[in-house]
């Protein structure tokens, strides 16, 4: 048995259970040592730069026009800038090597900091936006010149759109190898940084359209409640995205199993080994972005001595640990007469 680097591209895998019967495809990877700087870090840096410039522009427009929708958009962009920093912290913290206090590594740090970032969106974006809309709901109807605001929204749309396209292209590239859509990949990937940037940028683009429409209706009708309504809708949108991101990070924090395809791949690799007759138990759990913890109970072929079995276990475990997708691999003997596992996908087909 061998886990060859040529089996698959290391970054093309999902960190989740099945998302459909036709898209179950975690590809078993072996990391390319030349790829030192994760593409998700580049995606976050682009998002931070775009959001910082946009936040300044929106704040100026909100001050000049007094628009509730622009106040909401400014709060959103400042929150996204701060959240981007949290996501960078998540990337840095999660790659720390395992030690005595954290034998499975620090991969779940990524989900902790990503959850903090998502909560930041909810607090700084959703609450501020909804509160601003409510307080401005009964504002006096006025004729307002929103020219500068519309210009800034247009520029922001281009910048946010560029950041979103960057995240989309990255997701599409990785999803295509799995026959999964870009959105499907982002939802199910074990990489919370990519998911956070993608959905924050998506919410930002939609929010810009909502804000522009709300201000446009204010200009057209002269009724200020349209502007306030836009702020409230943007706040609700941000709240939905934040709750979704918090939920996904929580899933991985409490223990999230791998997909059927990855499960079958590992089981097949174990069964292909000459010294293994069967596998009665296989636990595969994500313990960080692209990091799996494996525990397997196997039946060794023949009547081998304890010392020989221990050596064979160590060799097999070492083969899995050599693949950077696996944080840890542990083998133990199956209980007498334990029922052997079969490939999950074969059972469904």
Short mmCIF file of N, CA, C and O in Angstrom, two decimals, residues 156-270:
data_model
loop_
_atom_site.label_atom_id
_atom_site.label_comp_id
_atom_site.label_asym_id
_atom_site.label_seq_id
_atom_site.Cartn_x
_atom_site.Cartn_y
_atom_site.Cartn_z
N UNK A 156 -17.36 50.76 -5.46
CA UNK A 156 -17.34 49.67 -4.49
C UNK A 156 -17.78 48.36 -5.14
O UNK A 156 -17.23 47.29 -4.85
N UNK A 157 -18.76 48.44 -6.02
CA UNK A 157 -19.25 47.24 -6.70
C UNK A 157 -18.13 46.60 -7.52
O UNK A 157 -17.99 45.37 -7.56
N UNK A 158 -17.34 47.44 -8.20
CA UNK A 158 -16.21 46.92 -8.99
C UNK A 158 -15.18 46.25 -8.09
O UNK A 158 -14.71 45.14 -8.38
N UNK A 159 -14.82 46.92 -7.00
CA UNK A 159 -13.79 46.38 -6.10
C UNK A 159 -14.28 45.11 -5.39
O UNK A 159 -13.55 44.11 -5.32
N UNK A 160 -15.50 45.16 -4.88
CA UNK A 160 -16.05 43.99 -4.22
C UNK A 160 -16.22 42.84 -5.22
O UNK A 160 -15.98 41.67 -4.89
N UNK A 161 -16.64 43.21 -6.42
CA UNK A 161 -16.82 42.20 -7.45
C UNK A 161 -15.51 41.52 -7.81
O UNK A 161 -15.45 40.31 -8.02
N UNK A 162 -14.41 42.30 -7.85
CA UNK A 162 -13.10 41.74 -8.14
C UNK A 162 -12.69 40.74 -7.07
O UNK A 162 -12.19 39.65 -7.35
N UNK A 163 -12.91 41.10 -5.81
CA UNK A 163 -12.59 40.20 -4.70
C UNK A 163 -13.44 38.94 -4.75
O UNK A 163 -12.95 37.82 -4.53
N UNK A 164 -14.73 39.10 -5.08
CA UNK A 164 -15.63 37.95 -5.18
C UNK A 164 -15.21 37.04 -6.33
O UNK A 164 -15.22 35.80 -6.19
N UNK A 165 -14.84 37.63 -7.46
CA UNK A 165 -14.41 36.83 -8.61
C UNK A 165 -13.16 36.01 -8.26
O UNK A 165 -13.02 34.85 -8.65
N UNK A 166 -12.23 36.64 -7.52
CA UNK A 166 -11.02 35.93 -7.09
C UNK A 166 -11.38 34.70 -6.27
O UNK A 166 -10.86 33.61 -6.49
N UNK A 167 -12.29 34.87 -5.32
CA UNK A 167 -12.71 33.74 -4.48
C UNK A 167 -13.48 32.72 -5.30
O UNK A 167 -13.32 31.50 -5.10
N UNK A 168 -14.30 33.20 -6.23
CA UNK A 168 -15.09 32.28 -7.07
C UNK A 168 -14.20 31.43 -7.97
O UNK A 168 -14.40 30.21 -8.09
N UNK A 169 -13.21 32.06 -8.60
CA UNK A 169 -12.33 31.33 -9.50
C UNK A 169 -11.54 30.27 -8.75
O UNK A 169 -11.32 29.17 -9.25
N UNK A 170 -11.09 30.61 -7.55
CA UNK A 170 -10.37 29.65 -6.73
C UNK A 170 -11.27 28.46 -6.40
O UNK A 170 -10.85 27.30 -6.49
N UNK A 171 -12.51 28.75 -6.04
CA UNK A 171 -13.46 27.70 -5.68
C UNK A 171 -13.84 26.87 -6.90
O UNK A 171 -13.96 25.64 -6.82
N UNK A 172 -14.02 27.52 -8.03
CA UNK A 172 -14.40 26.81 -9.26
C UNK A 172 -13.31 25.85 -9.69
O UNK A 172 -13.57 24.71 -10.08
N UNK A 173 -12.06 26.30 -9.61
CA UNK A 173 -10.92 25.47 -10.01
C UNK A 173 -10.86 24.21 -9.17
O UNK A 173 -10.64 23.11 -9.68
N UNK A 174 -11.05 24.35 -7.87
CA UNK A 174 -10.97 23.20 -6.99
C UNK A 174 -12.22 22.34 -7.08
O UNK A 174 -12.15 21.12 -6.95
N UNK A 175 -13.36 22.97 -7.34
CA UNK A 175 -14.60 22.21 -7.43
C UNK A 175 -14.73 21.41 -8.72
O UNK A 175 -15.34 20.34 -8.73
N UNK A 176 -14.15 21.91 -9.81
CA UNK A 176 -14.27 21.24 -11.10
C UNK A 176 -13.69 19.83 -11.06
O UNK A 176 -14.21 18.91 -11.70
N UNK A 177 -12.60 19.64 -10.33
CA UNK A 177 -11.98 18.32 -10.24
C UNK A 177 -12.84 17.34 -9.47
O UNK A 177 -12.61 16.14 -9.51
N UNK A 178 -13.85 17.86 -8.77
CA UNK A 178 -14.72 17.01 -7.96
C UNK A 178 -16.13 16.92 -8.52
O UNK A 178 -17.01 16.32 -7.90
N UNK A 179 -16.35 17.53 -9.69
CA UNK A 179 -17.70 17.61 -10.26
C UNK A 179 -18.67 18.29 -9.32
O UNK A 179 -19.83 17.90 -9.16
N UNK A 180 -18.16 19.35 -8.67
CA UNK A 180 -18.96 20.13 -7.72
C UNK A 180 -18.93 21.58 -8.16
O UNK A 180 -17.91 22.07 -8.65
N UNK A 181 -20.03 22.29 -7.99
CA UNK A 181 -20.07 23.70 -8.34
C UNK A 181 -19.19 24.50 -7.39
O UNK A 181 -18.82 24.04 -6.31
N UNK A 182 -18.87 25.72 -7.80
CA UNK A 182 -18.05 26.59 -6.96
C UNK A 182 -18.72 26.84 -5.62
O UNK A 182 -18.08 26.76 -4.56
N UNK A 183 -20.01 27.12 -5.64
CA UNK A 183 -20.74 27.38 -4.40
C UNK A 183 -20.79 26.11 -3.54
O UNK A 183 -20.62 26.16 -2.32
N UNK A 184 -21.02 24.96 -4.18
CA UNK A 184 -21.05 23.70 -3.44
C UNK A 184 -19.73 23.42 -2.77
O UNK A 184 -19.68 22.94 -1.63
N UNK A 185 -18.64 23.73 -3.47
CA UNK A 185 -17.32 23.52 -2.88
C UNK A 185 -17.11 24.44 -1.67
O UNK A 185 -16.62 24.01 -0.63
N UNK A 186 -17.48 25.71 -1.83
CA UNK A 186 -17.29 26.67 -0.74
C UNK A 186 -18.09 26.28 0.49
O UNK A 186 -17.61 26.38 1.62
N UNK A 187 -19.31 25.82 0.29
CA UNK A 187 -20.16 25.45 1.42
C UNK A 187 -19.57 24.29 2.20
O UNK A 187 -19.61 24.25 3.43
N UNK A 188 -18.97 23.33 1.49
CA UNK A 188 -18.55 22.09 2.12
C UNK A 188 -17.05 21.95 2.37
O UNK A 188 -16.63 20.99 3.00
N UNK A 189 -16.25 22.89 1.90
CA UNK A 189 -14.81 22.78 2.09
C UNK A 189 -14.42 22.83 3.56
O UNK A 189 -15.10 23.46 4.38
N UNK A 190 -13.31 22.18 3.89
CA UNK A 190 -12.79 22.24 5.26
C UNK A 190 -12.02 23.53 5.50
O UNK A 190 -11.55 23.77 6.61
N UNK A 191 -11.89 24.37 4.47
CA UNK A 191 -11.16 25.64 4.58
C UNK A 191 -12.14 26.77 4.92
O UNK A 191 -12.84 27.28 4.05
N UNK A 192 -12.19 27.21 6.18
CA UNK A 192 -13.15 28.25 6.57
C UNK A 192 -12.79 29.64 6.06
O UNK A 192 -13.65 30.51 5.95
N UNK A 193 -11.51 29.86 5.76
CA UNK A 193 -11.08 31.17 5.27
C UNK A 193 -11.69 31.46 3.90
O UNK A 193 -12.24 32.54 3.66
N UNK A 194 -11.59 30.49 3.01
CA UNK A 194 -12.18 30.66 1.68
C UNK A 194 -13.68 30.85 1.78
O UNK A 194 -14.24 31.73 1.12
N UNK A 195 -14.32 30.07 2.63
CA UNK A 195 -15.78 30.19 2.78
C UNK A 195 -16.16 31.56 3.32
O UNK A 195 -17.12 32.19 2.85
N UNK A 196 -15.40 32.05 4.32
CA UNK A 196 -15.71 33.35 4.91
C UNK A 196 -15.59 34.48 3.92
O UNK A 196 -16.47 35.34 3.82
N UNK A 197 -14.50 34.49 3.16
CA UNK A 197 -14.27 35.56 2.18
C UNK A 197 -15.34 35.51 1.09
O UNK A 197 -15.90 36.54 0.69
N UNK A 198 -15.64 34.32 0.61
CA UNK A 198 -16.59 34.18 -0.49
C UNK A 198 -17.96 34.72 -0.12
O UNK A 198 -18.55 35.54 -0.83
N UNK A 199 -18.48 34.28 1.03
CA UNK A 199 -19.84 34.68 1.39
C UNK A 199 -19.92 36.12 1.89
O UNK A 199 -20.95 36.77 1.72
N UNK A 200 -18.85 36.62 2.49
CA UNK A 200 -18.85 38.04 2.86
C UNK A 200 -18.84 38.92 1.62
O UNK A 200 -19.54 39.94 1.56
N UNK A 201 -18.05 38.53 0.61
CA UNK A 201 -18.02 39.30 -0.63
C UNK A 201 -19.34 39.20 -1.38
O UNK A 201 -19.81 40.17 -1.97
N UNK A 202 -19.94 38.00 -1.36
CA UNK A 202 -21.23 37.82 -2.02
C UNK A 202 -22.29 38.70 -1.35
O UNK A 202 -23.08 39.37 -2.03
N UNK A 203 -22.30 38.72 -0.02
CA UNK A 203 -23.24 39.57 0.71
C UNK A 203 -22.98 41.04 0.42
O UNK A 203 -23.92 41.84 0.33
N UNK A 204 -21.69 41.40 0.28
CA UNK A 204 -21.35 42.79 0.02
C UNK A 204 -21.88 43.24 -1.35
O UNK A 204 -22.44 44.34 -1.47
N UNK A 205 -21.72 42.41 -2.36
CA UNK A 205 -22.20 42.76 -3.71
C UNK A 205 -23.72 42.89 -3.71
O UNK A 205 -24.28 43.84 -4.28
N UNK A 206 -24.41 41.94 -3.09
CA UNK A 206 -25.87 42.01 -3.02
C UNK A 206 -26.30 43.24 -2.23
O UNK A 206 -27.25 43.94 -2.60
N UNK A 207 -25.59 43.51 -1.13
CA UNK A 207 -25.91 44.67 -0.31
C UNK A 207 -25.77 45.98 -1.06
O UNK A 207 -26.57 46.92 -0.88
N UNK A 208 -24.76 46.06 -1.92
CA UNK A 208 -24.57 47.28 -2.72
C UNK A 208 -25.75 47.51 -3.65
O UNK A 208 -26.21 48.64 -3.84
N UNK A 209 -26.24 46.44 -4.25
CA UNK A 209 -27.40 46.55 -5.14
C UNK A 209 -28.63 47.00 -4.36
O UNK A 209 -29.40 47.87 -4.81
N UNK A 210 -28.81 46.43 -3.17
CA UNK A 210 -29.96 46.80 -2.32
C UNK A 210 -29.86 48.27 -1.92
O UNK A 210 -30.85 49.02 -1.98
N UNK A 211 -28.68 48.71 -1.49
CA UNK A 211 -28.49 50.09 -1.07
C UNK A 211 -28.75 51.06 -2.22
O UNK A 211 -29.41 52.10 -2.04
N UNK A 212 -28.25 50.72 -3.40
CA UNK A 212 -28.45 51.59 -4.56
C UNK A 212 -29.93 51.69 -4.92
O UNK A 212 -30.45 52.77 -5.23
N UNK A 213 -30.62 50.55 -4.86
CA UNK A 213 -32.06 50.54 -5.17
C UNK A 213 -32.84 51.35 -4.14
O UNK A 213 -33.77 52.10 -4.49
N UNK A 214 -32.47 51.22 -2.87
CA UNK A 214 -33.17 51.95 -1.81
C UNK A 214 -32.99 53.45 -1.95
O UNK A 214 -33.96 54.23 -1.84
N UNK A 215 -31.77 53.88 -2.22
CA UNK A 215 -31.52 55.31 -2.40
C UNK A 215 -32.19 55.82 -3.67
O UNK A 215 -32.68 56.95 -3.72
N UNK A 216 -32.21 54.95 -4.68
CA UNK A 216 -32.88 55.34 -5.92
C UNK A 216 -34.37 55.57 -5.71
O UNK A 216 -34.94 56.53 -6.24
N UNK A 217 -35.00 54.70 -4.92
CA UNK A 217 -36.41 54.88 -4.62
C UNK A 217 -36.65 56.13 -3.77
O UNK A 217 -37.67 56.81 -3.93
N UNK A 218 -35.71 56.44 -2.89
CA UNK A 218 -35.83 57.67 -2.09
C UNK A 218 -35.80 58.89 -3.00
O UNK A 218 -36.60 59.82 -2.85
N UNK A 219 -34.87 58.88 -3.94
CA UNK A 219 -34.76 60.00 -4.87
C UNK A 219 -36.02 60.10 -5.73
O UNK A 219 -36.55 61.19 -5.97
N UNK A 220 -36.52 58.95 -6.18
CA UNK A 220 -37.66 58.94 -7.10
C UNK A 220 -38.95 59.37 -6.41
O UNK A 220 -39.76 60.12 -6.97
N UNK A 221 -39.17 58.89 -5.17
CA UNK A 221 -40.43 59.16 -4.48
C UNK A 221 -40.34 60.32 -3.48
O UNK A 221 -41.37 60.88 -3.10
N UNK A 222 -39.11 60.64 -3.04
CA UNK A 222 -38.94 61.66 -2.02
C UNK A 222 -39.27 61.17 -0.62
O UNK A 222 -39.26 61.95 0.34
N UNK A 223 -39.55 59.86 -0.48
CA UNK A 223 -39.91 59.29 0.81
C UNK A 223 -38.69 58.61 1.44
O UNK A 223 -38.14 57.65 0.90
N UNK A 224 -38.30 59.11 2.62
CA UNK A 224 -37.07 58.67 3.26
C UNK A 224 -37.13 57.23 3.77
O UNK A 224 -36.08 56.61 3.99
N UNK A 225 -38.33 56.69 3.94
CA UNK A 225 -38.41 55.34 4.52
C UNK A 225 -37.79 54.30 3.59
O UNK A 225 -37.37 53.22 4.04
N UNK A 226 -37.72 54.60 2.27
CA UNK A 226 -37.08 53.66 1.35
C UNK A 226 -35.60 53.48 1.71
O UNK A 226 -35.08 52.36 1.69
N UNK A 227 -34.94 54.58 2.02
CA UNK A 227 -33.53 54.52 2.41
C UNK A 227 -33.37 53.71 3.70
O UNK A 227 -32.46 52.89 3.83
N UNK A 228 -34.28 53.95 4.65
CA UNK A 228 -34.24 53.20 5.91
C UNK A 228 -34.51 51.72 5.68
O UNK A 228 -33.87 50.85 6.29
N UNK A 229 -35.45 51.43 4.78
CA UNK A 229 -35.77 50.04 4.46
C UNK A 229 -34.55 49.33 3.87
O UNK A 229 -34.28 48.16 4.19
N UNK A 230 -33.81 50.03 3.02
CA UNK A 230 -32.61 49.45 2.44
C UNK A 230 -31.60 49.07 3.51
O UNK A 230 -30.97 48.00 3.45
N UNK A 231 -31.44 49.93 4.52
CA UNK A 231 -30.52 49.65 5.62
C UNK A 231 -30.95 48.40 6.39
O UNK A 231 -30.12 47.56 6.75
N UNK A 232 -32.25 48.28 6.63
CA UNK A 232 -32.76 47.12 7.38
C UNK A 232 -32.55 45.83 6.58
O UNK A 232 -32.12 44.81 7.13
N UNK A 233 -32.83 45.88 5.28
CA UNK A 233 -32.66 44.67 4.44
C UNK A 233 -31.20 44.25 4.39
O UNK A 233 -30.88 43.06 4.47
N UNK A 234 -30.31 45.22 4.26
CA UNK A 234 -28.87 44.90 4.27
C UNK A 234 -28.49 44.25 5.60
O UNK A 234 -27.74 43.27 5.63
N UNK A 235 -29.03 44.76 6.71
CA UNK A 235 -28.74 44.18 8.01
C UNK A 235 -29.22 42.75 8.13
O UNK A 235 -28.52 41.88 8.67
N UNK A 236 -30.43 42.48 7.62
CA UNK A 236 -30.97 41.11 7.65
C UNK A 236 -30.10 40.18 6.81
O UNK A 236 -29.80 39.05 7.20
N UNK A 237 -29.68 40.66 5.64
CA UNK A 237 -28.81 39.87 4.76
C UNK A 237 -27.52 39.49 5.48
O UNK A 237 -27.09 38.32 5.45
N UNK A 238 -26.89 40.46 6.12
CA UNK A 238 -25.65 40.21 6.84
C UNK A 238 -25.87 39.23 7.99
O UNK A 238 -25.02 38.38 8.27
N UNK A 239 -26.99 39.36 8.66
CA UNK A 239 -27.31 38.45 9.75
C UNK A 239 -27.43 37.02 9.28
O UNK A 239 -26.93 36.08 9.92
N UNK A 240 -28.09 36.81 8.13
CA UNK A 240 -28.25 35.47 7.58
C UNK A 240 -26.90 34.86 7.23
O UNK A 240 -26.61 33.69 7.55
N UNK A 241 -26.04 35.64 6.58
CA UNK A 241 -24.71 35.16 6.21
C UNK A 241 -23.90 34.83 7.46
O UNK A 241 -23.22 33.80 7.54
N UNK A 242 -23.97 35.71 8.46
CA UNK A 242 -23.21 35.50 9.69
C UNK A 242 -23.65 34.22 10.40
O UNK A 242 -22.82 33.43 10.85
N UNK A 243 -24.95 34.01 10.50
CA UNK A 243 -25.47 32.81 11.16
C UNK A 243 -25.04 31.55 10.41
O UNK A 243 -24.67 30.54 11.02
N UNK A 244 -25.07 31.62 9.08
CA UNK A 244 -24.63 30.48 8.27
C UNK A 244 -23.15 30.16 8.53
O UNK A 244 -22.78 28.99 8.74
N UNK A 245 -22.30 31.18 8.52
CA UNK A 245 -20.87 30.96 8.73
C UNK A 245 -20.59 30.45 10.15
O UNK A 245 -19.74 29.58 10.35
N UNK A 246 -21.29 31.00 11.12
CA UNK A 246 -21.13 30.52 12.50
C UNK A 246 -21.52 29.04 12.59
O UNK A 246 -20.82 28.23 13.23
N UNK A 247 -22.61 28.68 11.93
CA UNK A 247 -23.08 27.30 11.96
C UNK A 247 -22.07 26.35 11.34
O UNK A 247 -21.78 25.27 11.88
N UNK A 248 -21.49 26.74 10.19
CA UNK A 248 -20.52 25.87 9.52
C UNK A 248 -19.26 25.70 10.36
O UNK A 248 -18.72 24.60 10.46
N UNK A 249 -18.77 26.78 10.96
CA UNK A 249 -17.58 26.67 11.81
C UNK A 249 -17.87 25.82 13.04
O UNK A 249 -17.01 25.06 13.49
N UNK A 250 -19.06 25.94 13.57
CA UNK A 250 -19.44 25.12 14.71
C UNK A 250 -19.42 23.64 14.33
O UNK A 250 -18.97 22.79 15.11
N UNK A 251 -19.91 23.31 13.12
CA UNK A 251 -19.91 21.93 12.66
C UNK A 251 -18.51 21.32 12.72
O UNK A 251 -18.32 20.20 13.20
N UNK A 252 -17.53 22.07 12.25
CA UNK A 252 -16.16 21.55 12.21
C UNK A 252 -15.53 21.54 13.60
O UNK A 252 -14.68 20.70 13.89
N UNK A 253 -15.92 22.45 14.45
CA UNK A 253 -15.37 22.50 15.80
C UNK A 253 -15.81 21.31 16.65
O UNK A 253 -15.04 20.78 17.46
N UNK A 254 -17.05 20.89 16.48
CA UNK A 254 -17.56 19.79 17.29
C UNK A 254 -17.23 18.43 16.69
O UNK A 254 -17.51 17.40 17.31
N UNK A 255 -16.63 18.39 15.51
CA UNK A 255 -16.24 17.13 14.89
C UNK A 255 -17.06 16.86 13.65
O UNK A 255 -18.26 16.57 13.74
N UNK A 256 -16.39 16.91 12.48
CA UNK A 256 -17.10 16.77 11.21
C UNK A 256 -16.47 15.66 10.39
O UNK A 256 -15.26 15.65 10.15
N UNK A 257 -17.29 14.69 10.00
CA UNK A 257 -16.76 13.55 9.27
C UNK A 257 -16.46 13.92 7.81
O UNK A 257 -16.97 14.91 7.28
N UNK A 258 -15.63 13.11 7.19
CA UNK A 258 -15.26 13.35 5.80
C UNK A 258 -16.35 12.80 4.89
O UNK A 258 -17.30 12.15 5.34
N UNK A 259 -16.20 13.02 3.61
CA UNK A 259 -17.20 12.57 2.65
C UNK A 259 -17.13 11.07 2.42
O UNK A 259 -16.16 10.39 2.79
N UNK A 260 -18.14 10.54 1.77
CA UNK A 260 -18.17 9.12 1.43
C UNK A 260 -16.99 8.73 0.55
O UNK A 260 -16.38 7.68 0.73
N UNK A 261 -16.65 9.59 -0.40
CA UNK A 261 -15.55 9.28 -1.31
C UNK A 261 -14.22 9.18 -0.58
O UNK A 261 -13.44 8.26 -0.82
N UNK A 262 -13.96 10.11 0.33
CA UNK A 262 -12.72 10.05 1.10
C UNK A 262 -12.72 8.83 2.01
O UNK A 262 -11.70 8.16 2.18
N UNK A 263 -13.86 8.53 2.62
CA UNK A 263 -13.98 7.35 3.48
C UNK A 263 -13.65 6.09 2.68
O UNK A 263 -12.88 5.23 3.13
N UNK A 264 -14.24 5.98 1.49
CA UNK A 264 -14.00 4.80 0.66
C UNK A 264 -12.55 4.72 0.21
O UNK A 264 -11.98 3.62 0.09
N UNK A 265 -11.96 5.86 -0.09
CA UNK A 265 -10.56 5.88 -0.51
C UNK A 265 -9.65 5.33 0.59
O UNK A 265 -8.82 4.45 0.35
N UNK A 266 -9.81 5.81 1.81
CA UNK A 266 -8.96 5.36 2.92
C UNK A 266 -9.21 3.88 3.19
O UNK A 266 -8.26 3.11 3.41
N UNK A 267 -10.48 3.47 3.18
CA UNK A 267 -10.80 2.06 3.41
C UNK A 267 -10.16 1.19 2.33
O UNK A 267 -9.61 0.11 2.64
N UNK A 268 -10.22 1.62 1.09
CA UNK A 268 -9.61 0.86 -0.01
C UNK A 268 -8.10 0.74 0.16
O UNK A 268 -7.51 -0.32 -0.10
N UNK A 269 -7.47 1.83 0.60
CA UNK A 269 -6.02 1.81 0.82
C UNK A 269 -5.65 0.83 1.92
O UNK A 269 -4.66 0.10 1.81
N UNK A 270 -6.45 0.80 2.96
CA UNK A 270 -6.18 -0.14 4.04
C UNK A 270 -6.36 -1.58 3.58
O UNK A 270 -5.51 -2.46 3.84
#
